[in-house]
Tab-separated table of C-alpha atoms in Angstrom:
chain	number	residue	atom	x	y	z
O	1	MET	CA	-26.966	10.008	-5.128
O	2	SER	CA	-27.049	11.235	-8.820
O	3	GLU	CA	-28.430	9.172	-11.664
O	4	ASP	CA	-24.848	8.956	-13.162
O	5	SER	CA	-23.404	7.527	-9.958
O	6	THR	CA	-26.228	5.123	-9.576
O	7	ALA	CA	-25.742	3.840	-13.138
O	8	GLN	CA	-21.967	3.539	-12.503
O	9	ASP	CA	-22.654	1.572	-9.330
O	10	ASP	CA	-24.970	-0.692	-11.231
O	11	ALA	CA	-22.512	-1.191	-14.022
O	12	THR	CA	-19.732	-2.053	-11.462
O	13	LYS	CA	-22.075	-4.665	-9.788
O	14	ALA	CA	-22.826	-6.206	-13.097
O	15	THR	CA	-19.061	-6.462	-13.966
O	16	LEU	CA	-18.303	-7.942	-10.561
O	17	LEU	CA	-20.998	-10.573	-10.948
O	18	GLU	CA	-19.625	-11.427	-14.417
O	19	ILE	CA	-16.215	-11.816	-12.843
O	20	VAL	CA	-17.670	-14.266	-10.346
O	21	ARG	CA	-19.425	-16.118	-13.138
O	22	GLN	CA	-16.151	-16.497	-14.929
O	23	HIS	CA	-13.721	-17.056	-12.106
O	24	GLY	CA	-15.636	-17.959	-9.024
O	25	THR	CA	-14.700	-16.814	-5.469
O	26	PRO	CA	-12.711	-15.920	-3.426
O	27	THR	CA	-11.388	-13.304	-5.915
O	28	TYR	CA	-9.721	-9.938	-5.881
O	29	ALA	CA	-11.075	-7.570	-8.557
O	30	PHE	CA	-9.388	-4.181	-9.397
O	31	ASP	CA	-11.024	-1.183	-11.183
O	32	VAL	CA	-8.385	0.053	-13.604
O	33	GLU	CA	-10.347	3.257	-14.329
O	34	ARG	CA	-10.257	4.005	-10.549
O	35	LEU	CA	-6.462	3.305	-10.436
O	36	ARG	CA	-5.850	5.807	-13.212
O	37	ALA	CA	-8.389	8.274	-11.678
O	38	GLN	CA	-6.549	8.281	-8.362
O	39	ALA	CA	-3.190	8.945	-10.090
O	40	ASN	CA	-4.676	11.729	-12.143
O	41	ARG	CA	-6.489	13.295	-9.140
O	42	LEU	CA	-3.397	13.418	-7.039
O	43	ARG	CA	-1.320	14.920	-9.880
O	44	ALA	CA	-3.935	17.627	-10.448
O	45	ALA	CA	-4.111	18.522	-6.818
O	46	LEU	CA	-0.419	18.664	-5.933
O	47	PRO	CA	2.217	21.018	-7.251
O	48	ASP	CA	3.836	19.824	-10.496
O	49	ALA	CA	7.223	19.863	-8.883
O	50	VAL	CA	6.359	17.076	-6.460
O	51	GLU	CA	7.593	13.699	-7.486
O	52	ILE	CA	5.261	10.802	-6.684
O	53	PHE	CA	6.366	7.220	-6.082
O	54	TYR	CA	3.913	4.246	-5.856
O	55	SER	CA	4.758	2.079	-2.794
O	56	LEU	CA	4.606	-1.557	-3.993
O	57	LYS	CA	4.308	-2.728	-0.332
O	58	ALA	CA	0.604	-1.794	-0.562
O	59	ASN	CA	-0.051	-4.069	-3.575
O	60	ALA	CA	2.650	-5.530	-5.768
O	61	SER	CA	0.519	-7.141	-8.411
O	62	LEU	CA	2.273	-6.823	-11.787
O	63	GLY	CA	-0.799	-5.611	-13.528
O	64	ILE	CA	-1.435	-2.834	-11.066
O	65	CYS	CA	2.240	-1.783	-11.323
O	66	ASP	CA	1.862	-1.783	-15.167
O	67	VAL	CA	-0.974	0.838	-14.749
O	68	PHE	CA	1.095	3.157	-12.507
O	69	ALA	CA	4.146	2.932	-14.627
O	70	GLU	CA	2.191	3.913	-17.617
O	71	SER	CA	0.710	6.851	-15.543
O	72	GLY	CA	4.213	8.269	-15.009
O	73	LEU	CA	4.703	7.438	-11.343
O	74	GLY	CA	7.879	6.287	-9.825
O	75	ALA	CA	8.184	3.099	-7.786
O	76	ASP	CA	9.113	2.776	-4.018
O	77	VAL	CA	10.288	-0.773	-3.371
O	78	ALA	CA	11.455	-2.542	-0.208
O	79	SER	CA	12.623	-5.972	-1.411
O	80	ALA	CA	14.288	-7.775	-4.298
O	81	GLY	CA	10.834	-9.168	-5.299
O	82	GLU	CA	9.334	-5.692	-5.449
O	83	LEU	CA	12.416	-4.396	-7.383
O	84	VAL	CA	12.065	-7.195	-9.927
O	85	THR	CA	8.340	-6.376	-10.318
O	86	ALA	CA	8.952	-2.645	-10.700
O	87	VAL	CA	11.548	-3.196	-13.423
O	88	GLU	CA	9.238	-5.743	-15.210
O	89	ALA	CA	6.462	-3.200	-15.104
O	90	GLY	CA	8.505	-0.624	-16.881
O	91	PHE	CA	9.404	1.798	-14.155
O	92	PRO	CA	12.665	3.534	-15.380
O	93	ALA	CA	15.719	3.210	-13.162
O	94	SER	CA	15.777	6.985	-12.598
O	95	ARG	CA	12.262	6.661	-10.960
O	96	LEU	CA	13.078	3.860	-8.511
O	97	PHE	CA	13.368	4.512	-4.870
O	98	VAL	CA	14.811	1.479	-2.951
O	99	ALA	CA	14.009	1.553	0.773
O	100	GLY	CA	13.573	-0.777	3.682
O	101	PRO	CA	15.826	-1.715	6.692
O	102	CYS	CA	17.362	-4.769	4.947
O	103	LYS	CA	18.650	-5.047	1.369
O	104	SER	CA	19.288	-8.677	0.519
O	105	PRO	CA	22.398	-9.780	-1.414
O	106	GLU	CA	20.098	-10.159	-4.467
O	107	THR	CA	18.942	-6.600	-4.108
O	108	TRP	CA	22.466	-5.189	-3.949
O	109	GLU	CA	23.435	-7.219	-7.005
O	110	MET	CA	20.393	-6.008	-8.902
O	111	LEU	CA	21.250	-2.387	-8.101
O	112	ARG	CA	24.547	-2.775	-10.009
O	113	THR	CA	22.545	-2.736	-13.136
O	114	LEU	CA	20.357	0.228	-11.994
O	115	PRO	CA	22.831	2.941	-11.126
O	116	GLU	CA	20.308	5.726	-11.278
O	117	ALA	CA	18.034	4.201	-8.640
O	118	ILE	CA	18.002	6.039	-5.355
O	119	ILE	CA	18.756	3.994	-2.243
O	120	SER	CA	17.320	4.918	1.202
O	121	ILE	CA	19.799	4.065	3.895
O	122	ASP	CA	18.286	3.085	7.289
O	123	SER	CA	21.231	3.183	9.713
O	124	PRO	CA	24.954	3.998	10.064
O	125	GLY	CA	25.556	0.228	9.846
O	126	GLU	CA	23.766	-0.022	6.521
O	127	LEU	CA	25.668	3.084	5.300
O	128	SER	CA	28.957	1.221	6.011
O	129	LEU	CA	27.558	-1.904	4.255
O	130	PHE	CA	26.660	0.303	1.228
O	131	ALA	CA	30.115	1.770	1.204
O	132	ASN	CA	31.596	-1.814	1.080
O	133	HIS	CA	29.476	-2.715	-1.958
O	134	ASN	CA	31.094	0.127	-3.905
O	135	LEU	CA	27.889	0.956	-5.900
O	136	PRO	CA	27.401	4.093	-7.890
O	137	ASN	CA	23.878	4.811	-6.699
O	138	PRO	CA	22.955	8.005	-5.032
O	139	VAL	CA	21.690	7.575	-1.465
O	140	VAL	CA	19.489	9.325	1.024
O	141	LEU	CA	19.501	8.842	4.740
O	142	ARG	CA	16.177	7.839	6.312
O	143	LEU	CA	15.710	9.901	9.366
O	144	ARG	CA	13.868	8.737	12.571
O	145	PRO	CA	11.192	11.289	13.350
O	146	ASP	CA	11.691	13.132	16.592
O	147	TYR	CA	8.053	13.877	16.922
O	148	GLU	CA	4.897	11.799	17.455
O	149	SER	CA	2.946	10.437	14.567
O	150	CYS	CA	-0.816	10.972	14.275
O	151	ALA	CA	-1.162	8.034	11.846
O	152	ILE	CA	-3.164	4.876	12.363
O	153	VAL	CA	-0.089	2.867	11.357
O	154	ARG	CA	2.702	4.786	13.099
O	155	ALA	CA	6.419	5.141	12.420
O	156	GLY	CA	7.168	8.209	14.633
O	157	ALA	CA	9.587	8.818	17.460
O	158	GLY	CA	9.274	5.303	18.844
O	159	SER	CA	9.846	3.691	15.445
O	160	ARG	CA	12.506	1.181	14.655
O	161	PHE	CA	13.192	2.828	11.317
O	162	GLY	CA	15.740	5.449	10.352
O	163	VAL	CA	18.762	7.237	11.781
O	164	PRO	CA	18.130	9.194	15.089
O	165	GLN	CA	19.695	12.601	15.340
O	166	ASN	CA	22.392	11.507	17.733
O	167	GLU	CA	23.786	8.966	15.244
O	168	LEU	CA	24.228	11.472	12.409
O	169	PRO	CA	27.934	12.281	13.480
O	170	ARG	CA	28.625	8.615	12.969
O	171	CYS	CA	27.075	8.882	9.481
O	172	ARG	CA	29.256	11.873	8.781
O	173	GLU	CA	32.421	10.003	9.608
O	174	ILE	CA	31.421	7.379	7.041
O	175	LEU	CA	30.447	9.921	4.389
O	176	ASP	CA	33.677	11.845	4.808
O	177	GLY	CA	35.410	8.972	2.959
O	178	GLY	CA	34.095	10.669	-0.180
O	179	ARG	CA	32.966	7.568	-2.017
O	180	ILE	CA	29.171	7.974	-1.343
O	181	LYS	CA	26.974	10.459	-3.036
O	182	LEU	CA	24.511	11.646	-0.382
O	183	LEU	CA	21.562	13.133	-2.206
O	184	GLY	CA	19.344	14.055	0.710
O	185	PHE	CA	16.907	12.594	3.180
O	186	HIS	CA	13.902	10.318	3.612
O	187	VAL	CA	11.335	10.726	6.445
O	188	PHE	CA	8.165	8.697	6.921
O	189	ALA	CA	5.954	9.115	9.945
O	190	GLY	CA	3.058	6.724	9.387
O	191	SER	CA	0.209	5.712	7.160
O	192	GLN	CA	-3.531	6.054	7.048
O	193	VAL	CA	-3.825	9.735	7.942
O	194	LEU	CA	-7.152	11.109	6.924
O	195	GLU	CA	-7.043	14.580	8.323
O	196	ALA	CA	-5.344	17.097	6.087
O	197	SER	CA	-3.859	18.713	9.154
O	198	GLY	CA	-2.203	15.586	10.157
O	199	VAL	CA	-0.699	15.022	6.742
O	200	THR	CA	0.673	18.556	6.575
O	201	ASP	CA	2.097	18.398	10.002
O	202	HIS	CA	3.996	15.301	9.072
O	203	LEU	CA	5.309	16.850	5.886
O	204	ARG	CA	6.307	20.115	7.621
O	205	ARG	CA	8.125	18.287	10.478
O	206	GLY	CA	9.766	15.976	8.016
O	207	LEU	CA	11.184	19.030	6.114
O	208	ASP	CA	12.346	20.562	9.428
O	209	LEU	CA	14.109	17.278	10.436
O	210	SER	CA	15.782	17.084	7.067
O	211	LEU	CA	17.147	20.682	7.108
O	212	GLN	CA	18.451	20.035	10.698
O	213	ALA	CA	20.199	16.852	9.454
O	214	ALA	CA	21.620	18.784	6.436
O	215	ASP	CA	23.244	21.327	8.890
O	216	VAL	CA	24.731	18.541	10.987
O	217	LEU	CA	26.210	16.878	7.813
O	218	LYS	CA	27.344	20.167	6.321
O	219	MET	CA	25.603	19.418	3.008
O	220	THR	CA	22.837	20.871	0.748
O	221	PRO	CA	20.097	18.313	0.066
O	222	GLU	CA	19.138	17.797	-3.612
O	223	PHE	CA	16.319	15.254	-2.928
O	224	LEU	CA	13.820	14.927	-0.085
O	225	ASN	CA	11.324	12.104	0.247
O	226	LEU	CA	8.912	13.299	2.884
O	227	GLY	CA	6.736	10.143	3.045
O	228	GLY	CA	2.976	10.423	2.544
O	229	GLY	CA	0.603	8.162	4.410
O	230	PHE	CA	-2.427	9.655	2.857
O	231	GLY	CA	-5.507	7.861	4.164
O	232	ILE	CA	-8.721	6.729	2.620
O	233	PRO	CA	-12.260	6.562	4.286
O	234	TYR	CA	-13.188	2.978	5.151
O	235	GLY	CA	-16.250	3.676	7.215
O	236	THR	CA	-19.620	5.141	5.974
O	237	GLY	CA	-19.202	8.325	8.051
O	238	ALA	CA	-15.566	9.111	7.086
O	239	VAL	CA	-14.710	11.813	4.529
O	240	GLU	CA	-12.050	11.984	1.863
O	241	LEU	CA	-8.679	13.658	2.483
O	242	ASP	CA	-8.724	17.306	1.562
O	243	LEU	CA	-6.032	17.343	-1.077
O	244	ALA	CA	-6.259	21.129	-1.567
O	245	VAL	CA	-4.921	21.771	1.868
O	246	VAL	CA	-2.068	19.271	1.344
O	247	GLY	CA	-1.279	20.868	-2.043
O	248	SER	CA	-0.998	24.281	-0.450
O	249	GLU	CA	1.309	23.082	2.221
O	250	LEU	CA	3.551	21.430	-0.400
O	251	GLU	CA	3.804	24.750	-2.308
O	252	SER	CA	5.229	26.242	0.992
O	253	ILE	CA	7.602	23.210	1.455
O	254	ILE	CA	8.925	23.543	-2.040
O	255	ASP	CA	9.760	27.188	-1.349
O	256	ARG	CA	11.623	26.205	1.800
O	257	ALA	CA	13.468	23.186	0.285
O	258	GLY	CA	16.006	25.453	-1.415
O	259	GLY	CA	15.789	23.873	-4.811
O	260	ALA	CA	15.785	20.321	-3.703
O	261	ARG	CA	13.430	17.828	-5.421
O	262	VAL	CA	10.506	17.001	-3.078
O	263	ALA	CA	8.967	13.515	-3.384
O	264	LEU	CA	6.187	11.574	-1.788
O	265	GLU	CA	5.565	7.847	-1.470
O	266	LEU	CA	2.036	6.652	-1.527
O	267	GLY	CA	0.487	3.229	-1.630
O	268	ARG	CA	-2.891	2.824	0.082
O	269	TYR	CA	-4.219	6.103	-1.473
O	270	PHE	CA	-3.607	4.754	-4.992
O	271	VAL	CA	-5.028	1.210	-4.736
O	272	ALA	CA	-7.351	0.698	-1.709
O	273	GLN	CA	-10.527	2.111	-3.282
O	274	ALA	CA	-9.950	0.416	-6.615
O	275	GLY	CA	-10.004	-3.079	-5.109
O	276	TRP	CA	-12.886	-5.421	-4.316
O	277	TYR	CA	-12.760	-8.672	-2.434
O	278	LEU	CA	-15.394	-11.092	-3.638
O	279	THR	CA	-16.517	-14.053	-1.469
O	280	SER	CA	-19.568	-16.346	-1.571
O	281	VAL	CA	-21.887	-17.529	1.215
O	282	LEU	CA	-21.405	-21.191	2.058
O	283	THR	CA	-23.764	-21.783	4.946
O	284	HIS	CA	-25.512	-20.143	7.927
O	285	GLN	CA	-24.279	-19.903	11.472
O	286	THR	CA	-24.829	-17.710	14.602
O	287	HIS	CA	-22.186	-15.584	16.252
O	288	GLY	CA	-22.584	-13.318	19.279
O	289	CYS	CA	-26.281	-13.991	19.420
O	290	ARG	CA	-26.671	-12.595	15.880
O	291	PRO	CA	-27.380	-14.250	12.495
O	292	ALA	CA	-24.151	-15.033	10.694
O	293	VAL	CA	-22.923	-16.606	7.460
O	294	VAL	CA	-19.799	-18.600	6.651
O	295	VAL	CA	-18.059	-17.571	3.390
O	296	ASP	CA	-15.389	-19.148	1.212
O	297	GLY	CA	-12.900	-16.241	1.854
O	298	GLY	CA	-11.331	-15.065	5.045
O	299	THR	CA	-8.894	-12.806	6.880
O	300	HIS	CA	-5.915	-14.870	5.691
O	301	GLN	CA	-6.449	-13.111	2.360
O	302	ARG	CA	-7.428	-9.707	3.896
O	303	ALA	CA	-4.675	-8.616	6.324
O	304	ASP	CA	-5.747	-5.086	5.946
O	305	MET	CA	-8.910	-5.854	7.891
O	306	CYS	CA	-7.150	-6.951	11.036
O	307	GLY	CA	-4.758	-4.152	12.054
O	308	MET	CA	-7.434	-1.486	11.613
O	309	ASN	CA	-10.423	-3.250	13.051
O	310	LEU	CA	-12.378	-2.967	9.835
O	311	ARG	CA	-14.626	-5.840	10.803
O	312	GLN	CA	-16.278	-3.224	13.115
O	313	THR	CA	-15.595	0.050	11.465
O	314	ALA	CA	-15.862	-0.535	7.710
O	315	ALA	CA	-18.992	-0.284	5.673
O	316	PRO	CA	-20.568	-3.727	5.239
O	317	PRO	CA	-20.102	-5.563	1.966
O	318	LEU	CA	-22.359	-5.161	-0.983
O	319	VAL	CA	-24.626	-8.151	-1.752
O	320	LEU	CA	-24.388	-8.431	-5.562
O	321	ASN	CA	-27.247	-10.814	-6.315
O	322	THR	CA	-30.220	-9.810	-4.189
O	323	SER	CA	-33.030	-7.352	-4.401
O	324	GLU	CA	-33.748	-7.468	-0.658
O	325	THR	CA	-33.847	-4.029	0.942
O	326	ALA	CA	-34.640	-4.799	4.569
O	327	THR	CA	-31.488	-5.291	6.631
O	328	ARG	CA	-30.532	-6.738	10.030
O	329	PRO	CA	-27.252	-6.885	12.039
O	330	THR	CA	-25.317	-9.849	10.571
O	331	ASP	CA	-21.858	-11.258	11.072
O	332	VAL	CA	-19.747	-12.585	8.227
O	333	LEU	CA	-17.413	-15.349	9.237
O	334	GLY	CA	-14.346	-16.541	7.259
O	335	CYS	CA	-13.513	-20.111	6.221
O	336	LEU	CA	-10.664	-20.555	8.690
O	337	SER	CA	-10.397	-22.687	11.893
O	338	LEU	CA	-9.538	-19.527	13.723
O	339	PRO	CA	-11.873	-17.705	16.176
O	340	ALA	CA	-10.677	-14.296	15.058
O	341	ASP	CA	-11.633	-14.996	11.411
O	342	VAL	CA	-14.578	-12.624	11.392
O	343	MET	CA	-14.871	-10.336	8.295
O	344	THR	CA	-17.921	-8.250	9.382
O	345	GLU	CA	-19.428	-7.827	12.881
O	346	SER	CA	-22.953	-6.502	13.186
O	347	GLY	CA	-23.023	-5.294	9.696
O	348	GLU	CA	-26.382	-4.125	8.337
O	349	LEU	CA	-27.086	-6.781	5.625
O	350	PRO	CA	-30.209	-8.233	3.947
O	351	LYS	CA	-31.150	-11.811	4.810
O	352	LEU	CA	-28.509	-13.865	3.052
O	353	SER	CA	-28.894	-17.105	1.140
O	354	VAL	CA	-26.283	-19.806	0.263
O	355	GLY	CA	-24.599	-18.695	-2.904
O	356	ASP	CA	-24.956	-14.893	-2.370
O	357	VAL	CA	-21.896	-13.011	-3.334
O	358	LEU	CA	-20.427	-10.423	-0.985
O	359	ALA	CA	-18.295	-7.657	-2.384
O	360	TYR	CA	-16.024	-5.864	0.070
O	361	ALA	CA	-15.021	-2.366	-1.195
O	362	ASN	CA	-11.759	-0.504	-0.462
O	363	ALA	CA	-9.953	-3.792	-0.487
O	364	GLY	CA	-7.071	-2.992	-2.832
O	365	ALA	CA	-4.334	-2.221	-0.338
O	366	TYR	CA	-2.520	-4.444	2.103
O	367	GLY	CA	-4.964	-7.236	1.471
O	368	MET	CA	-3.413	-10.392	0.064
O	369	TRP	CA	0.057	-8.747	-0.071
O	370	ALA	CA	0.337	-8.392	3.701
O	371	SER	CA	-1.559	-11.625	4.537
O	372	PRO	CA	-0.679	-15.027	5.957
O	373	ALA	CA	-2.149	-16.274	2.701
O	374	ILE	CA	-1.059	-19.954	2.817
O	375	PHE	CA	-2.723	-20.600	6.147
O	376	HIS	CA	-4.688	-23.870	5.925
O	377	SER	CA	-2.494	-24.544	2.740
O	378	THR	CA	-4.812	-22.345	0.752
O	379	PRO	CA	-3.852	-21.351	-2.758
O	380	LEU	CA	-3.797	-17.631	-3.536
O	381	PRO	CA	-7.045	-16.149	-4.768
O	382	VAL	CA	-7.672	-15.138	-8.370
O	383	GLU	CA	-6.748	-11.547	-9.186
O	384	VAL	CA	-8.682	-9.840	-11.998
O	385	ALA	CA	-8.517	-6.378	-13.556
O	386	PHE	CA	-11.623	-4.735	-15.123
O	387	ASP	CA	-11.576	-1.660	-17.306
O	388	GLY	CA	-15.122	-0.703	-17.845
O	389	SER	CA	-16.668	-3.944	-19.036
O	390	SER	CA	-13.373	-5.480	-20.146
O	391	ILE	CA	-12.060	-8.165	-17.804
O	392	SER	CA	-8.376	-9.388	-17.590
O	393	VAL	CA	-6.897	-12.091	-15.452
O	394	MET	CA	-3.815	-11.007	-13.391
O	395	ARG	CA	-3.349	-14.166	-11.406
O	396	THR	CA	-5.069	-17.480	-12.165
O	397	ARG	CA	-6.706	-19.781	-9.648
O	398	LYS	CA	-4.587	-22.796	-8.646
O	399	PRO	CA	-5.845	-26.136	-7.549
O	400	ALA	CA	-5.346	-27.367	-3.966
O	401	GLY	CA	-2.421	-29.532	-5.058
O	402	SER	CA	-0.437	-26.524	-6.156
O	403	VAL	CA	0.617	-25.933	-2.440
O	404	LEU	CA	2.959	-28.898	-3.009
O	405	ASP	CA	4.695	-27.460	-6.057
O	406	ASP	CA	7.664	-26.126	-4.271
O	407	GLN	CA	7.930	-28.744	-1.515
O	408	LEU	CA	10.132	-31.837	-1.162
O	409	HIS	CA	9.896	-34.913	0.953
O	410	ILE	CA	12.564	-35.366	3.655
O	411	ALA	CA	15.256	-37.598	2.078
C-alpha cells in the first residue's frame, strides 16, 4: 500500500469517526468524491457514444441522485417514487428511462408532463395499456433473454421480465395501429457480473436479440438499452472489473447497431463502493463456538448482505477506534430478534470492546433501499454524505415514536 493510499484511508477513518461523533449509529455514510470518481472512471473507459443511466433502484437517496445528475448521467427509474426523486434531483426529461413491470396510475399521470422520457414496456399487455393512455412518449420493448445469465442476480431465460420472442407478433399487431412510437429495445440479463467476459457476453447477446426482434417487427431501432450489471469486488480476493475489455466490446457493438443510440443502466457499480455502514458494539456474545458481539445495526438495514451471502464472503468491517493489530475469528450479530441477523461470520477482527465502531465498506448499493427497514418498528438510519472533510446530512435520525406518524387507531 502506498503512502498516499494509507493517508487517504486514515483521512476516511477520521471522517467516519467524526460522523459517528456528530450523528451516532447506525448510520450510512457516502463518499461523494468516490461517487464522482466512479462516474468519471466509467465515462473515460467507455466509448463516448454510449449513454449511461444511473439505476435508482440501487440507491434512491436524493443527495446521491443530485451528484449523478450533476455528473451528466441519465436516470433509470422503476416506480413513481423513483421518478419523483429523479425529477427533483434535476435529471432532464430527455435523460429519463422509465422501466419496471408495473407502472402505477401515478406514474402514467406524471409521464404526461415528461413527454421526452423513454418508457420500457414489459409485455404485450402493458403495450396495450400504454396505447390506451394515449401518451406521446417514445417506448422500447423489453426483451426476455433467450440465453442463460452468468450474473449473481439473474434475469436470463427463466426470468419473469420482458417479452419472449414468441410474443413479438402480438406486439406487432398492437404497434400496427400507428399510435405508438417504438424507438427500440431493452435487454437486461442480470447484475453483479465481475468477469469482463461475462459482461461482454451479455451485451453481445442483448444486441443479437434486439436485432432479431427488429427483423420480426420490420423496424430499424433508434435506441438500444443493453443493460449493464457491472459487478464490484466485495471480498478481499476479488478483483475489479476490467473496463478496458468492456469498452472494446462496446466499440464493436456500436458499429453493429446501425446508428442506434446504445445505452447502459448501472446502479451497484456507481454507489456500492462509495457507501459505508456504521454500527457500534453494544455487548458481547458467543455464536458458533466463536467470540461474537451484538451491534446496534442489523440486516434489516443491509438487504445487500443477505442475497449474496456477504456475511461469509465479504471483507470484515474496519474497527475505527482501536489500535489492536492481533485478530481472531469473530462474529458480528445484529440487533434483531431473528436468528439469521448475522452481519459477519468468522471475520478476522481484533478483540472488540463495547462502544467500538465497525465500518462496513461497499455498503452503498441495495442496502437500506432494498431492506425490510421497519422490522421491529425501527426508524430509518441516518444518511450522511462526506466530501473530503465536509459532512452533510441527507436523512436525519428520527425518534422511536416517529413510527406512529402515519398510523391511525381503528375507529
